[in-house]
mmCIF file of N, CA and C in Angstrom:
data_model
loop_
_atom_site.group_PDB
_atom_site.id
_atom_site.type_symbol
_atom_site.label_atom_id
_atom_site.label_comp_id
_atom_site.label_asym_id
_atom_site.label_seq_id
_atom_site.Cartn_x
_atom_site.Cartn_y
_atom_site.Cartn_z
ATOM 1 N N MET J 1 82.572 101.703 -3.321
ATOM 2 C CA MET J 1 81.291 102.356 -3.571
ATOM 3 C C MET J 1 80.265 101.400 -4.150
ATOM 4 N N ALA J 2 79.062 101.747 -3.740
ATOM 5 C CA ALA J 2 77.978 100.649 -4.046
ATOM 6 C C ALA J 2 77.711 100.850 -5.285
ATOM 7 N N THR J 3 77.096 99.753 -6.062
ATOM 8 C CA THR J 3 76.874 100.100 -7.653
ATOM 9 C C THR J 3 75.356 100.560 -7.724
ATOM 10 N N GLU J 4 74.873 101.328 -8.575
ATOM 11 C CA GLU J 4 73.616 101.547 -8.654
ATOM 12 C C GLU J 4 72.642 100.350 -8.979
ATOM 13 N N PRO J 5 71.513 100.353 -8.421
ATOM 14 C CA PRO J 5 70.581 99.337 -8.523
ATOM 15 C C PRO J 5 70.098 99.270 -10.009
ATOM 16 N N ASP J 6 69.613 98.168 -10.466
ATOM 17 C CA ASP J 6 69.120 97.773 -11.790
ATOM 18 C C ASP J 6 67.709 98.858 -11.896
ATOM 19 N N LYS J 7 67.651 99.390 -12.893
ATOM 20 C CA LYS J 7 66.554 100.360 -13.204
ATOM 21 C C LYS J 7 65.318 99.956 -13.118
ATOM 22 N N ALA J 8 65.250 98.493 -13.842
ATOM 23 C CA ALA J 8 64.135 97.779 -13.871
ATOM 24 C C ALA J 8 63.404 97.346 -12.576
ATOM 25 N N LYS J 9 64.291 97.143 -11.726
ATOM 26 C CA LYS J 9 63.989 96.560 -10.356
ATOM 27 C C LYS J 9 63.415 97.962 -9.792
ATOM 28 N N VAL J 10 63.991 99.006 -9.789
ATOM 29 C CA VAL J 10 63.792 100.156 -9.092
ATOM 30 C C VAL J 10 62.418 100.373 -9.643
ATOM 31 N N ASP J 11 62.066 100.471 -10.932
ATOM 32 C CA ASP J 11 60.931 100.854 -11.601
ATOM 33 C C ASP J 11 59.899 99.779 -10.996
ATOM 34 N N ALA J 12 60.035 98.603 -11.012
ATOM 35 C CA ALA J 12 59.101 97.508 -10.477
ATOM 36 C C ALA J 12 58.783 97.868 -9.145
ATOM 37 N N LEU J 13 59.778 97.964 -8.257
ATOM 38 C CA LEU J 13 59.345 98.332 -6.592
ATOM 39 C C LEU J 13 58.665 99.693 -6.630
ATOM 40 N N THR J 14 59.005 100.718 -7.347
ATOM 41 C CA THR J 14 58.352 101.997 -6.992
ATOM 42 C C THR J 14 56.746 101.618 -7.526
ATOM 43 N N SER J 15 56.709 101.062 -8.674
ATOM 44 C CA SER J 15 55.336 100.571 -9.104
ATOM 45 C C SER J 15 54.350 99.929 -8.013
ATOM 46 N N LYS J 16 55.016 99.075 -7.406
ATOM 47 C CA LYS J 16 54.465 98.090 -6.503
ATOM 48 C C LYS J 16 54.157 99.019 -4.950
ATOM 49 N N LEU J 17 55.338 99.824 -4.876
ATOM 50 C CA LEU J 17 54.896 100.608 -3.483
ATOM 51 C C LEU J 17 53.894 101.615 -3.828
ATOM 52 N N SER J 18 53.667 101.973 -5.086
ATOM 53 C CA SER J 18 52.635 103.131 -5.375
ATOM 54 C C SER J 18 51.555 102.670 -5.235
ATOM 55 N N GLU J 19 51.097 101.222 -5.469
ATOM 56 C CA GLU J 19 49.868 100.669 -5.336
ATOM 57 C C GLU J 19 49.251 100.822 -3.844
ATOM 58 N N SER J 20 50.102 100.921 -2.964
ATOM 59 C CA SER J 20 49.449 101.064 -1.550
ATOM 60 C C SER J 20 49.637 102.536 -0.732
ATOM 61 N N ILE J 21 50.060 103.475 -1.671
ATOM 62 C CA ILE J 21 50.118 104.829 -1.382
ATOM 63 C C ILE J 21 49.147 105.733 -1.750
ATOM 64 N N GLU J 22 48.477 106.508 -0.877
ATOM 65 C CA GLU J 22 47.514 107.410 -1.406
ATOM 66 C C GLU J 22 48.190 108.818 -1.142
ATOM 67 N N PRO J 23 48.208 109.725 -2.094
ATOM 68 C CA PRO J 23 48.764 111.054 -1.899
ATOM 69 C C PRO J 23 47.971 111.808 -0.957
ATOM 70 N N ASP J 24 48.797 112.746 -0.076
ATOM 71 C CA ASP J 24 48.209 113.522 0.733
ATOM 72 C C ASP J 24 47.727 114.836 0.133
ATOM 73 N N GLU J 25 47.347 115.831 1.022
ATOM 74 C CA GLU J 25 46.649 117.032 0.392
ATOM 75 C C GLU J 25 47.385 117.715 -0.466
ATOM 76 N N GLN J 26 48.562 117.494 -0.366
ATOM 77 C CA GLN J 26 49.418 118.623 -1.294
ATOM 78 C C GLN J 26 49.969 117.586 -2.535
ATOM 79 N N GLY J 27 49.354 116.185 -2.533
ATOM 80 C CA GLY J 27 49.765 115.450 -3.710
ATOM 81 C C GLY J 27 51.147 114.592 -3.541
ATOM 82 N N ARG J 28 51.646 114.806 -2.394
ATOM 83 C CA ARG J 28 52.912 114.130 -2.042
ATOM 84 C C ARG J 28 52.526 112.772 -1.669
ATOM 85 N N PRO J 29 53.651 111.651 -1.950
ATOM 86 C CA PRO J 29 53.335 110.250 -1.628
ATOM 87 C C PRO J 29 53.746 110.015 -0.206
ATOM 88 N N PRO J 30 52.957 109.663 1.042
ATOM 89 C CA PRO J 30 53.316 109.417 2.247
ATOM 90 C C PRO J 30 53.861 108.111 2.260
ATOM 91 N N LEU J 31 54.777 107.917 3.353
ATOM 92 C CA LEU J 31 55.220 106.566 3.521
ATOM 93 C C LEU J 31 55.271 106.153 4.798
ATOM 94 N N LYS J 32 54.540 105.107 5.293
ATOM 95 C CA LYS J 32 54.416 104.716 6.726
ATOM 96 C C LYS J 32 54.784 103.262 6.638
ATOM 97 N N ILE J 33 55.598 102.875 7.664
ATOM 98 C CA ILE J 33 56.153 101.520 7.641
ATOM 99 C C ILE J 33 56.112 101.167 9.195
ATOM 100 N N SER J 34 55.698 100.141 9.342
ATOM 101 C CA SER J 34 56.098 99.322 10.951
ATOM 102 C C SER J 34 56.998 98.499 10.874
ATOM 103 N N LEU J 35 58.031 98.706 11.820
ATOM 104 C CA LEU J 35 59.147 98.008 11.816
ATOM 105 C C LEU J 35 58.959 97.095 13.189
ATOM 106 N N PRO J 36 59.638 95.791 13.099
ATOM 107 C CA PRO J 36 59.449 94.859 14.220
ATOM 108 C C PRO J 36 59.886 95.332 15.671
ATOM 109 N N SER J 37 60.867 96.170 15.301
ATOM 110 C CA SER J 37 61.746 96.312 16.731
ATOM 111 C C SER J 37 62.596 97.876 16.610
ATOM 112 N N ASP J 38 62.836 98.437 17.581
ATOM 113 C CA ASP J 38 64.017 99.512 17.655
ATOM 114 C C ASP J 38 65.277 98.918 17.040
ATOM 115 N N GLU J 39 65.553 97.749 17.002
ATOM 116 C CA GLU J 39 66.921 97.446 16.446
ATOM 117 C C GLU J 39 66.520 97.619 14.796
ATOM 118 N N ALA J 40 65.588 96.940 14.319
ATOM 119 C CA ALA J 40 65.078 97.291 12.960
ATOM 120 C C ALA J 40 65.210 98.742 12.490
ATOM 121 N N LEU J 41 64.834 99.631 13.286
ATOM 122 C CA LEU J 41 64.919 100.841 12.864
ATOM 123 C C LEU J 41 66.124 101.451 12.872
ATOM 124 N N ARG J 42 66.999 101.028 13.999
ATOM 125 C CA ARG J 42 68.552 101.397 13.873
ATOM 126 C C ARG J 42 69.253 100.701 12.662
ATOM 127 N N ASP J 43 68.603 99.599 12.191
ATOM 128 C CA ASP J 43 69.487 99.010 10.819
ATOM 129 C C ASP J 43 68.997 99.723 9.645
ATOM 130 N N LEU J 44 67.801 100.143 9.721
ATOM 131 C CA LEU J 44 67.470 101.043 8.540
ATOM 132 C C LEU J 44 67.959 102.251 8.421
ATOM 133 N N ALA J 45 68.284 103.009 9.847
ATOM 134 C CA ALA J 45 68.884 104.219 9.780
ATOM 135 C C ALA J 45 70.418 103.999 9.241
ATOM 136 N N SER J 46 71.038 102.927 9.673
ATOM 137 C CA SER J 46 72.405 102.554 9.416
ATOM 138 C C SER J 46 72.519 102.584 7.646
ATOM 139 N N THR J 47 71.418 101.639 7.275
ATOM 140 C CA THR J 47 71.477 101.500 5.763
ATOM 141 C C THR J 47 71.403 102.827 4.884
ATOM 142 N N LEU J 48 70.631 103.574 5.351
ATOM 143 C CA LEU J 48 70.256 104.704 4.882
ATOM 144 C C LEU J 48 71.544 105.859 4.740
ATOM 145 N N ALA J 49 72.076 105.668 5.979
ATOM 146 C CA ALA J 49 73.416 106.710 6.103
ATOM 147 C C ALA J 49 74.383 106.320 5.522
ATOM 148 N N ARG J 50 74.633 105.038 5.011
ATOM 149 C CA ARG J 50 75.642 104.578 4.262
ATOM 150 C C ARG J 50 75.218 105.024 2.762
ATOM 151 N N ARG J 51 74.100 104.775 2.449
ATOM 152 C CA ARG J 51 73.655 105.185 0.975
ATOM 153 C C ARG J 51 73.718 106.657 0.798
ATOM 154 N N LEU J 52 73.262 107.339 1.738
ATOM 155 C CA LEU J 52 73.420 108.856 1.437
ATOM 156 C C LEU J 52 74.815 109.314 1.651
ATOM 157 N N GLY J 53 75.703 108.665 2.216
ATOM 158 C CA GLY J 53 77.059 108.953 2.245
ATOM 159 C C GLY J 53 77.313 109.954 3.289
#
């Protein structure tokens, strides 16, 4: 089982990501990313699937 990430690192990354996100009409933080290829999309999906169990 994967270990939980360091809270300070998560906080710092969250803060950095928040700098470039403007909330939508409902106040939700949208996240749009551009990936270099379909393979990168597949890799991201695989990583998320492993994390989400």
